[in-house]
Coordinates of N, CA and C in Angstrom, one line a residue:
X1 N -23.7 -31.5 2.4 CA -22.8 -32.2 1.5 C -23.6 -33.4 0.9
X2 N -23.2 -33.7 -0.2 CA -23.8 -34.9 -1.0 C -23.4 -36.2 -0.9
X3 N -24.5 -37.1 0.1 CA -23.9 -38.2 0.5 C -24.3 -39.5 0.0
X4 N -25.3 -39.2 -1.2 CA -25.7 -40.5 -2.0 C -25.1 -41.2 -3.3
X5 N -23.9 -40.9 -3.3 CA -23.4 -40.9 -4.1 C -23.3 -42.5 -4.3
X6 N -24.0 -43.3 -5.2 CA -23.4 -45.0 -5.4 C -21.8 -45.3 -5.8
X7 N -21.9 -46.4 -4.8 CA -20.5 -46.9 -5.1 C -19.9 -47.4 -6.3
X8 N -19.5 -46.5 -7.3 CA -19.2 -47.0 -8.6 C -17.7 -46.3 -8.9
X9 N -17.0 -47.0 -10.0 CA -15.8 -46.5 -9.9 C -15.7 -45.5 -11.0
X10 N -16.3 -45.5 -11.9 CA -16.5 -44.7 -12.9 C -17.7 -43.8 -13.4
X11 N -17.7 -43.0 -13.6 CA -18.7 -41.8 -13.7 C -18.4 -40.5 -14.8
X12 N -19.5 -40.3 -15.6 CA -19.9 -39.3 -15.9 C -20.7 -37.7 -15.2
X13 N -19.9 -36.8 -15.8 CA -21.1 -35.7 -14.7 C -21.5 -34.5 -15.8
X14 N -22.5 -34.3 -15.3 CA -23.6 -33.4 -15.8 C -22.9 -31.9 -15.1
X15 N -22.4 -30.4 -15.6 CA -22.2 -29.8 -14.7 C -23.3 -28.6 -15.2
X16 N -23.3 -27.0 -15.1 CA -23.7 -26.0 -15.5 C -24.7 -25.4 -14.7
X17 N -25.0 -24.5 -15.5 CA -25.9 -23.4 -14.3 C -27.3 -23.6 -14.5
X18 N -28.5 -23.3 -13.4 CA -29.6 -23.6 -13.7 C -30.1 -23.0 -15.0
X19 N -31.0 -24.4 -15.6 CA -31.8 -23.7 -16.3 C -31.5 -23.8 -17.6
X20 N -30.0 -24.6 -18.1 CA -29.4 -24.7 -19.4 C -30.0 -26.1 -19.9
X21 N -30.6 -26.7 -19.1 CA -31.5 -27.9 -19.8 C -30.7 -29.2 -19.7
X22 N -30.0 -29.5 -18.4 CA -29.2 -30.6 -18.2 C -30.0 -31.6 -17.7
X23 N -31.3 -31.4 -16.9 CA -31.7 -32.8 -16.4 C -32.8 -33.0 -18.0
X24 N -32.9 -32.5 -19.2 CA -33.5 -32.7 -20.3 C -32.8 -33.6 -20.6
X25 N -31.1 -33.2 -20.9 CA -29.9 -34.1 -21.3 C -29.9 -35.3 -20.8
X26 N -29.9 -35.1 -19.5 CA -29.7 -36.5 -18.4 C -31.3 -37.4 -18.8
X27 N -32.0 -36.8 -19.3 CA -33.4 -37.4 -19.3 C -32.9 -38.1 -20.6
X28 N -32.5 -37.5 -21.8 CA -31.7 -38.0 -23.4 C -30.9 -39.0 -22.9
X29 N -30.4 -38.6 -22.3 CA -28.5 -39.7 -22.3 C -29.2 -41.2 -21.4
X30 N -30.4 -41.3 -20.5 CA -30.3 -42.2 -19.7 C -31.7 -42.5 -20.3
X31 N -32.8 -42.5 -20.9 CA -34.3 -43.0 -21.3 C -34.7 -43.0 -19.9
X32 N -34.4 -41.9 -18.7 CA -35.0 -42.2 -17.2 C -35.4 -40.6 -16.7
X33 N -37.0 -40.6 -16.4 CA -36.7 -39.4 -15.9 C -36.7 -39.1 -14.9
X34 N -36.5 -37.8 -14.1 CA -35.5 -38.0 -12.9 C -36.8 -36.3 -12.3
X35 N -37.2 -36.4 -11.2 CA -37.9 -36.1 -10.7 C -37.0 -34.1 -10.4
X36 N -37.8 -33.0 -11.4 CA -37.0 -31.9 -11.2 C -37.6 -31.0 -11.0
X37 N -37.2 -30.1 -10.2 CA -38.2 -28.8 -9.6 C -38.7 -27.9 -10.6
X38 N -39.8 -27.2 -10.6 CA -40.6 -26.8 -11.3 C -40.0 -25.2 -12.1
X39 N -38.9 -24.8 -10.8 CA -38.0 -23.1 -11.1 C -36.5 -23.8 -11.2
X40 N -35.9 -22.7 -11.4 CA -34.5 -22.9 -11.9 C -33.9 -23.6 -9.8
X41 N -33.0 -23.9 -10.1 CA -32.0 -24.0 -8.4 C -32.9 -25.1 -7.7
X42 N -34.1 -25.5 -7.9 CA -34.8 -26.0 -7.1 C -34.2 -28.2 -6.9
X43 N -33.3 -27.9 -7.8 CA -32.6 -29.3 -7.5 C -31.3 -29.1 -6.8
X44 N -31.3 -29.4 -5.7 CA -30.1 -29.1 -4.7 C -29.4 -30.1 -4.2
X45 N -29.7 -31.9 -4.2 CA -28.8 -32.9 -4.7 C -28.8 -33.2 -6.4
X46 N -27.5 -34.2 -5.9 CA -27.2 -34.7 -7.5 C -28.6 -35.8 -8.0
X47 N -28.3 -35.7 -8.5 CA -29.5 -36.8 -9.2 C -28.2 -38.0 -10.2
X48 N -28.3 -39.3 -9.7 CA -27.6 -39.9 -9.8 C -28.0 -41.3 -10.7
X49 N -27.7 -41.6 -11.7 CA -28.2 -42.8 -12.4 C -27.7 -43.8 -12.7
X50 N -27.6 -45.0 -12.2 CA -26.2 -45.7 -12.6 C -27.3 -47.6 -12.6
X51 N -26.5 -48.1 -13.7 CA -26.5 -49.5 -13.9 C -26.4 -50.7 -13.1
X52 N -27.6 -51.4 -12.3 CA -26.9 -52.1 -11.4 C -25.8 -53.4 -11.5
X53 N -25.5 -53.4 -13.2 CA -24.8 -54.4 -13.6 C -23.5 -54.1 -14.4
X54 N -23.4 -52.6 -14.1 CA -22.3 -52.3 -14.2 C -21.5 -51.0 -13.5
X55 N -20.3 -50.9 -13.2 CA -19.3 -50.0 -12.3 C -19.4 -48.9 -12.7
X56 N -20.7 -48.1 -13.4 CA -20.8 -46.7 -13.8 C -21.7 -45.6 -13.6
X57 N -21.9 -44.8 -13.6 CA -22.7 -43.8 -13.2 C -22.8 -42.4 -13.9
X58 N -24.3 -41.9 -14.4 CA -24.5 -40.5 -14.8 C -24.9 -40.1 -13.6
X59 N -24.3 -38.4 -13.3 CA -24.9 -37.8 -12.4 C -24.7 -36.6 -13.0
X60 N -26.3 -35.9 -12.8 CA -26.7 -34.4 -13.0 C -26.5 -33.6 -11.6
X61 N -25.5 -33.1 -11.5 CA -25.2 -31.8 -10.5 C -25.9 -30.8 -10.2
X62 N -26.4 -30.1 -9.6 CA -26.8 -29.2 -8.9 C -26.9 -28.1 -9.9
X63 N -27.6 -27.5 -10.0 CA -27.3 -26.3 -11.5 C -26.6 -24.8 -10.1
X64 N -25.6 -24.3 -10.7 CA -25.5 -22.6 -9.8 C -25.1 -21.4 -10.8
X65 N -25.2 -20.7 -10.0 CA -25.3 -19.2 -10.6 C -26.3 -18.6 -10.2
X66 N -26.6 -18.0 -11.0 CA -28.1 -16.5 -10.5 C -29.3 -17.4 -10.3
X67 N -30.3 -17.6 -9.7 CA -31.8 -18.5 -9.5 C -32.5 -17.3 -9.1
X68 N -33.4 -16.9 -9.6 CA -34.6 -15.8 -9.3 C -35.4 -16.6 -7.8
X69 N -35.1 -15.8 -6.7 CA -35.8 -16.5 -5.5 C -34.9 -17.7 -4.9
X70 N -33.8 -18.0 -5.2 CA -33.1 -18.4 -4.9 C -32.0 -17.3 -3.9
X71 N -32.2 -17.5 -1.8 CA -30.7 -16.7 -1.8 C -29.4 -16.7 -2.3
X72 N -28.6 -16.0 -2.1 CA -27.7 -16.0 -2.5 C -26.4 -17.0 -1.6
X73 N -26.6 -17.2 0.4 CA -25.8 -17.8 0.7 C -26.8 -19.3 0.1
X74 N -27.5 -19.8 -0.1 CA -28.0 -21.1 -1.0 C -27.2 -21.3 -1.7
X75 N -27.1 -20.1 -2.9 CA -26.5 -20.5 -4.1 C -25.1 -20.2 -4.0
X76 N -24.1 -19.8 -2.7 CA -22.7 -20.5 -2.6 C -23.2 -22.0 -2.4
X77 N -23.9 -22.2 -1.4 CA -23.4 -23.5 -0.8 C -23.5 -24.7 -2.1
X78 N -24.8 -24.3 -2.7 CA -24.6 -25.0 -3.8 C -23.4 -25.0 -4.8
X79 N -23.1 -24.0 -4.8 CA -21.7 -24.0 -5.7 C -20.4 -24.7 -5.4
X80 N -20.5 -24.5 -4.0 CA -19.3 -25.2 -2.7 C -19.3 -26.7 -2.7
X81 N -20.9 -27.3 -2.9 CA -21.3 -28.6 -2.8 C -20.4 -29.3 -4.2
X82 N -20.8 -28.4 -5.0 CA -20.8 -28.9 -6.5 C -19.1 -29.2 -6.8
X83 N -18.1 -27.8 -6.2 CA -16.9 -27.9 -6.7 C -16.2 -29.1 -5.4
X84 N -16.9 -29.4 -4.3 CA -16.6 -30.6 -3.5 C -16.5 -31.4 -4.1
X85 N -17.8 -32.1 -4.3 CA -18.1 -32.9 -5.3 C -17.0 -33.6 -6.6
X86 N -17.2 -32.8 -7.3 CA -15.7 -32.7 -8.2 C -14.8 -32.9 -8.0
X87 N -14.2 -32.5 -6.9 CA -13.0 -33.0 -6.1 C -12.5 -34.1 -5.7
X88 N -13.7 -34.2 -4.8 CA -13.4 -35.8 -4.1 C -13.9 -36.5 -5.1
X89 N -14.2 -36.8 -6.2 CA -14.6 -37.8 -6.9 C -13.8 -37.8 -8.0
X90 N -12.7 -36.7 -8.1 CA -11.7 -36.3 -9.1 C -11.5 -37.6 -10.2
X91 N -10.6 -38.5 -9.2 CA -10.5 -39.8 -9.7 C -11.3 -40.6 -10.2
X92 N -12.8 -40.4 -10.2 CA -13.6 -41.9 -10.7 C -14.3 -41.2 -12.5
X93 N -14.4 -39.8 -12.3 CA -15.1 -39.0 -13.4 C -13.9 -38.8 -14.5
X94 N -15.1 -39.6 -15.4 CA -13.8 -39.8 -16.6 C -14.0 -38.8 -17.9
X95 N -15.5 -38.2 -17.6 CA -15.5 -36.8 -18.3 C -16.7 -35.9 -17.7
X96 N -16.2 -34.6 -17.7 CA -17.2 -33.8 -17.0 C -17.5 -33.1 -18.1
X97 N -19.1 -32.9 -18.2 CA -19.7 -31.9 -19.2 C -20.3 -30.9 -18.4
X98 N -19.8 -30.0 -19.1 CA -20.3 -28.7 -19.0 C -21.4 -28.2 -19.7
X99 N -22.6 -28.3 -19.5 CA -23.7 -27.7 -19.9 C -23.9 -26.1 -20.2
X100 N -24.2 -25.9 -21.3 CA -24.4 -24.2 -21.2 C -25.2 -23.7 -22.6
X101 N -25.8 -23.0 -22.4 CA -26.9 -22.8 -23.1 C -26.0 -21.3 -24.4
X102 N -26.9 -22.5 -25.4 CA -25.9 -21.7 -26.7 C -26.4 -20.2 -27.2
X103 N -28.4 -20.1 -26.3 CA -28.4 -18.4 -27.1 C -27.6 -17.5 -26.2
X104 N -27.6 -17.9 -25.1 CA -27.3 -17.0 -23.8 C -26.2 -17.2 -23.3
X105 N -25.0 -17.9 -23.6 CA -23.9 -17.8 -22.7 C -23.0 -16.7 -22.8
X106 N -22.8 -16.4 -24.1 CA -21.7 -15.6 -24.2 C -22.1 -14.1 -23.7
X107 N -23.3 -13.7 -23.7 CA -23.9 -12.6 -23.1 C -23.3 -13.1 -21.3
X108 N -24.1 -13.5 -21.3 CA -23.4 -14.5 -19.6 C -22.2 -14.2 -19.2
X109 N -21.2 -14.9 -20.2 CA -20.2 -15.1 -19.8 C -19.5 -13.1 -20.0
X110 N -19.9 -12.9 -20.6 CA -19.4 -11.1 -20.9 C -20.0 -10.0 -19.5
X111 N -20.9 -10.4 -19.2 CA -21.6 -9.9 -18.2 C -20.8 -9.6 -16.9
X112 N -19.9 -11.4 -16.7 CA -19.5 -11.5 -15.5 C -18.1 -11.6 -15.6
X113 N -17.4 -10.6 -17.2 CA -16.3 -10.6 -17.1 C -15.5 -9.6 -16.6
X114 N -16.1 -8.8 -15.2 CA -15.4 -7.7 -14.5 C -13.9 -7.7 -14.2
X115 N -13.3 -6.9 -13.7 CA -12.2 -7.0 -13.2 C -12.1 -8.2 -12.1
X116 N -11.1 -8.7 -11.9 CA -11.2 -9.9 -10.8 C -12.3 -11.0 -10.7
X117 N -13.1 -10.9 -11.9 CA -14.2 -11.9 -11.8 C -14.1 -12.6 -13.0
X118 N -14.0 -13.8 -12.5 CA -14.4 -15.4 -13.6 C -15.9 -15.5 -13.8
X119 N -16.4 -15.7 -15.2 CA -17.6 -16.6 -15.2 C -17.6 -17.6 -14.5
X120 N -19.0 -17.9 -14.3 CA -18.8 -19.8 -13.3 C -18.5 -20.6 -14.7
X121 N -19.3 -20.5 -16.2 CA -18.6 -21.5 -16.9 C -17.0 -21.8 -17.6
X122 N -16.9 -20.3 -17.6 CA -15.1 -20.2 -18.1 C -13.8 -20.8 -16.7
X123 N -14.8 -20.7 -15.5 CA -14.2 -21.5 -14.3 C -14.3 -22.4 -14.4
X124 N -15.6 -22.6 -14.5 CA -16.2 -24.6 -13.8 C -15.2 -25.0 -15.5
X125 N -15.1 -24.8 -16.2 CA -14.1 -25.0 -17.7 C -12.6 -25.2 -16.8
X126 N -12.4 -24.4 -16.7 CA -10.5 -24.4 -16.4 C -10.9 -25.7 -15.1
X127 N -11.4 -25.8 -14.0 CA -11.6 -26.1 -12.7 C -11.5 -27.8 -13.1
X128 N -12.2 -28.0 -14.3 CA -12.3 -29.8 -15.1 C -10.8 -30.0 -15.2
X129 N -10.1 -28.9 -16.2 CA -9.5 -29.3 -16.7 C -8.3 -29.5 -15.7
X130 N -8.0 -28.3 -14.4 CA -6.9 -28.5 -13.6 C -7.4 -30.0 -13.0
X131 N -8.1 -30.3 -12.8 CA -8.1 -31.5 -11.9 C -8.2 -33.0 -12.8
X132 N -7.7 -32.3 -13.7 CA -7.1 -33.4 -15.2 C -8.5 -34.4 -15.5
X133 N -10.0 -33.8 -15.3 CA -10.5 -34.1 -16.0 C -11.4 -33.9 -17.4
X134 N -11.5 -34.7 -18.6 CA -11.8 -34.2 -19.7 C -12.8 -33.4 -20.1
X135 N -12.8 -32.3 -20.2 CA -14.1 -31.2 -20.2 C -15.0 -31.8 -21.5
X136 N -16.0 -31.8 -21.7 CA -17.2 -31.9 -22.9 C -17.6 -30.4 -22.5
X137 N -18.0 -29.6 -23.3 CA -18.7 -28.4 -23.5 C -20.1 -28.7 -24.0
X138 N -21.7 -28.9 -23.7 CA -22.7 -29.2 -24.6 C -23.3 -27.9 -24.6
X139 N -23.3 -27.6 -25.9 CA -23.7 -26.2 -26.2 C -25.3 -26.3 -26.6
X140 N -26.2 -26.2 -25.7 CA -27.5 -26.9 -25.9 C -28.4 -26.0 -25.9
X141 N -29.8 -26.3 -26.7 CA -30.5 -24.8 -27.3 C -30.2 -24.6 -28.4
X142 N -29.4 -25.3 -29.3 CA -28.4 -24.7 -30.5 C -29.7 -24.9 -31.6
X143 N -30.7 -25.2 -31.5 CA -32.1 -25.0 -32.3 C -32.6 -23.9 -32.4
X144 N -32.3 -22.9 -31.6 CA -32.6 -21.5 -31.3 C -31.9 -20.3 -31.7
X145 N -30.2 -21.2 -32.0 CA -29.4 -20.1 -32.5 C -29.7 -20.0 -34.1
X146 N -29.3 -18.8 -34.8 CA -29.3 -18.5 -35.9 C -27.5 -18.5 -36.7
X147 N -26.6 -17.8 -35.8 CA -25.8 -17.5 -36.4 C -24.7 -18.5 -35.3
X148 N -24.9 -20.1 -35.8 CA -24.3 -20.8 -35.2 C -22.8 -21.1 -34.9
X149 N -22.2 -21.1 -36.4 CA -20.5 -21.1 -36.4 C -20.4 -19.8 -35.7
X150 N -20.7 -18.4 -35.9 CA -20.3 -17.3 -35.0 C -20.6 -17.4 -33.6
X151 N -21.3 -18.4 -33.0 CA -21.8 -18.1 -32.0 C -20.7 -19.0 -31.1
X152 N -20.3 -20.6 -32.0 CA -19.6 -21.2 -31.6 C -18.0 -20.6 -31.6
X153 N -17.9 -20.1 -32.4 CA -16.4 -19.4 -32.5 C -16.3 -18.6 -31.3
X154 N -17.2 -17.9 -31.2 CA -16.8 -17.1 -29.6 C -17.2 -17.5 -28.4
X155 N -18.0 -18.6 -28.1 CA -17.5 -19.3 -27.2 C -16.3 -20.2 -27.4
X156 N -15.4 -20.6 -28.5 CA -14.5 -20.9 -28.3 C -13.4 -19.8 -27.6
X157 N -13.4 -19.0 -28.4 CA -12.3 -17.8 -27.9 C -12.5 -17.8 -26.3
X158 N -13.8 -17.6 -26.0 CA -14.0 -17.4 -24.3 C -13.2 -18.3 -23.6
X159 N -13.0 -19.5 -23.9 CA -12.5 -20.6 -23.2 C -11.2 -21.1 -23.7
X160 N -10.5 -19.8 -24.1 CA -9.1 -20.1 -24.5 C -8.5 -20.6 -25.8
X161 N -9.9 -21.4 -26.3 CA -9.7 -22.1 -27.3 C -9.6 -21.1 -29.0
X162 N -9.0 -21.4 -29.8 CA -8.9 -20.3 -31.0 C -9.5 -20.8 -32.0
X163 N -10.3 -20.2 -32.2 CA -11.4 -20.5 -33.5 C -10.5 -21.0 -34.5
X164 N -11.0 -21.6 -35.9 CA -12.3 -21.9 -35.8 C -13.0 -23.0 -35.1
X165 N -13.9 -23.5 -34.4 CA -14.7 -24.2 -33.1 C -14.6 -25.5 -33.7
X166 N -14.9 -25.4 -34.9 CA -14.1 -27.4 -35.4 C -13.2 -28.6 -35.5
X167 N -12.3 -27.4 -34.8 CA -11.1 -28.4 -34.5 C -10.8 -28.7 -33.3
X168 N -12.1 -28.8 -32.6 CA -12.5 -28.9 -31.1 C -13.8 -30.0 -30.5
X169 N -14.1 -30.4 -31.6 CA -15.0 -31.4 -31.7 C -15.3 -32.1 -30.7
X170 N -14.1 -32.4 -30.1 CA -14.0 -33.3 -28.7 C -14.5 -32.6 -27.9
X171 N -14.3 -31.2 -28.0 CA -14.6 -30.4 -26.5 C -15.4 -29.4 -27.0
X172 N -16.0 -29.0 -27.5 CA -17.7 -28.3 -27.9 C -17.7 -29.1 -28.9
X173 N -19.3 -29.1 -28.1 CA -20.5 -30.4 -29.1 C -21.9 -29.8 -28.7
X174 N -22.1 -29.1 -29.9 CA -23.4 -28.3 -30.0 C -24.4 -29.3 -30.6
X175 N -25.6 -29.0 -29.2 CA -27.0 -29.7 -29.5 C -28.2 -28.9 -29.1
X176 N -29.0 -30.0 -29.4 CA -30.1 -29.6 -28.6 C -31.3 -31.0 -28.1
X177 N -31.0 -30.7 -26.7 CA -31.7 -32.1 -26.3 C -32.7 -32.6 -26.2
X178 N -33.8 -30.9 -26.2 CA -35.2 -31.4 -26.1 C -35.3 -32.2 -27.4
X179 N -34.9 -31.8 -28.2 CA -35.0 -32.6 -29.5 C -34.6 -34.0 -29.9
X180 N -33.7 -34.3 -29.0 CA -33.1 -35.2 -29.1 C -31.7 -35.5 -30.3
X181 N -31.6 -34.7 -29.8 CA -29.9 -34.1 -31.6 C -29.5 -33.6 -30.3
X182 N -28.2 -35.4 -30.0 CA -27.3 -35.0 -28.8 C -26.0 -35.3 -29.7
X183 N -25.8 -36.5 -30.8 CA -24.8 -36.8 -31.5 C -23.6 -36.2 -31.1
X184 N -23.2 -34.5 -31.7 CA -22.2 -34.3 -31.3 C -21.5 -34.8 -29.8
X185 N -22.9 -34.5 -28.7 CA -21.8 -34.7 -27.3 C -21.6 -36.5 -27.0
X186 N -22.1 -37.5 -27.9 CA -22.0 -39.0 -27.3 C -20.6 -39.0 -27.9
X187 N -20.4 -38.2 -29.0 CA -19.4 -38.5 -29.9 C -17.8 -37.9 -29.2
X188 N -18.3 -36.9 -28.3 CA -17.0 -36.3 -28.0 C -16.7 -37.1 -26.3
X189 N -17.7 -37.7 -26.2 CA -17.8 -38.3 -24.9 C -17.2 -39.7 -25.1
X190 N -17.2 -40.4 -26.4 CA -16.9 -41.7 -26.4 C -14.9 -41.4 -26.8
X191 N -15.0 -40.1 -27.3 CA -13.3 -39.9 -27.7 C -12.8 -39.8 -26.5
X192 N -13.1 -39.4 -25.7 CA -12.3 -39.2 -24.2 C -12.7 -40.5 -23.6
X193 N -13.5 -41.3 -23.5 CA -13.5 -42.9 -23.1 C -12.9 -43.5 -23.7
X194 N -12.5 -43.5 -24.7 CA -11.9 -44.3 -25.7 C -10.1 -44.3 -25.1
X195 N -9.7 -42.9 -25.0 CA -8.5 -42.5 -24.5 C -8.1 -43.3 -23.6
X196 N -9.3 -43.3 -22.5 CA -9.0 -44.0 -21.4 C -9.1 -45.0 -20.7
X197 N -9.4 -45.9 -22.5 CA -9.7 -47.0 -23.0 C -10.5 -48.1 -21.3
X198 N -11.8 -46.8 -22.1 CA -13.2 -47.5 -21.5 C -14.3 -47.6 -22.7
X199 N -13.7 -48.7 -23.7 CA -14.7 -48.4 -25.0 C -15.9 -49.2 -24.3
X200 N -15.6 -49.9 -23.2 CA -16.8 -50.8 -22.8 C -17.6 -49.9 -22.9
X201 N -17.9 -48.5 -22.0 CA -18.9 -47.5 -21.3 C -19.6 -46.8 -22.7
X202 N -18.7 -47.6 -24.5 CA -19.3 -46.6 -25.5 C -21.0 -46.9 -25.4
X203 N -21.5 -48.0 -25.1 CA -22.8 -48.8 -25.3 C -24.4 -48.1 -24.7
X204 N -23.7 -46.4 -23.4 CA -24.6 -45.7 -23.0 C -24.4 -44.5 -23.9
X205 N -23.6 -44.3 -25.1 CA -23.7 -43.1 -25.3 C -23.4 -43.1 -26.6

């Protein structure tokens, strides 16, 4: 279980599967870089960043799903860790983003849409939202897509949402971080602080 968690009352969280380029994000959002394993899964605590002069905190979660060389009871426990996590800290996290990589999701998420089977992001998606907190979607890699509004329209549909993906702004914010073109996600991150009128917290993002 993850027990380093700083005592702060409010928090942001980094979520998604290895490999979508979240501790890149977390490296963008905080000017801090944060020490990451060289293969996908190889970060197995949170990596936590927080202000010692103020009550808040980024934390990059654990990446899960498929890890090449990664077992498979590993990559429950990691996933068990993660949706714990989320739980018990329900109350302090005032938006959870969902990381997910814009060439490869929807293949992803189609893959693992068997009978009786959820994708982990169309889950870890609904899972924010039941526990009433505000999903960010960062659709990241979007440097690489070609056929962007189509790409984003059907990951909107995936996620319940009905095209067209722009009237969703709040909740898909396609970037790309190595690059530093995060705009959309500070922007959809400061509308849901704003809500819950924490415009103080607009000043990291």
């Amino acid at each position: 279980m993850f027990e380093t968690r700083p005592d702060r009352d409010a928090e942001v969280v980094l979520v998604g599967r290895s490999n979508v380029g979240k501790s890149t994000l977390m490296r963008e959002l905080t000017g801090h870089s944060f020490e990451t394993g060289g293969s996908p899964g190889v970060t197995t605590e949170p990596n936590h960043y927080d202000w010692t002069s103020e009550d808040f905190l980024i934390t990059d979660l654990p990446g899960f799903g498929f890890m090449s060389g990664v077992p498979e009871d590993v990559r429950e426990r990691i996933k068990t860790d993660v949706v714990r996590y989320i739980e018990e800290n329900a109350g302090k996290i005032l938006v959870g983003v969902l990381v997910v990589d814009g060439k490869a999701v929807i293949d992803i998420i189609d893959r693992h849409s068997g009978e009786r089977e959820v994708p982990h992001d169309v889950e870890m998606f609904g899972f924010l939202q039941e526990l009433g907190i505000p999903a960010v979607v960062a659709v990241n890699k979007m440097d690489k897509v070609d056929d962007r509004d189509e790409r984003l329209d059907e990951l909107a549909e995936r996620l319940g949402l009905y095209p067209p993906w722009q009237q969703f702004d709040e909740t898909l914010a396609p970037i790309s971080a190595k690059r530093g073109s995060i705009g959309p996600l500070e922007a959809a991150v400061r509308h849901h602080l704003h809500e819950q009128q924490r415009d103080d917290l607009f000043k990291f993002f």
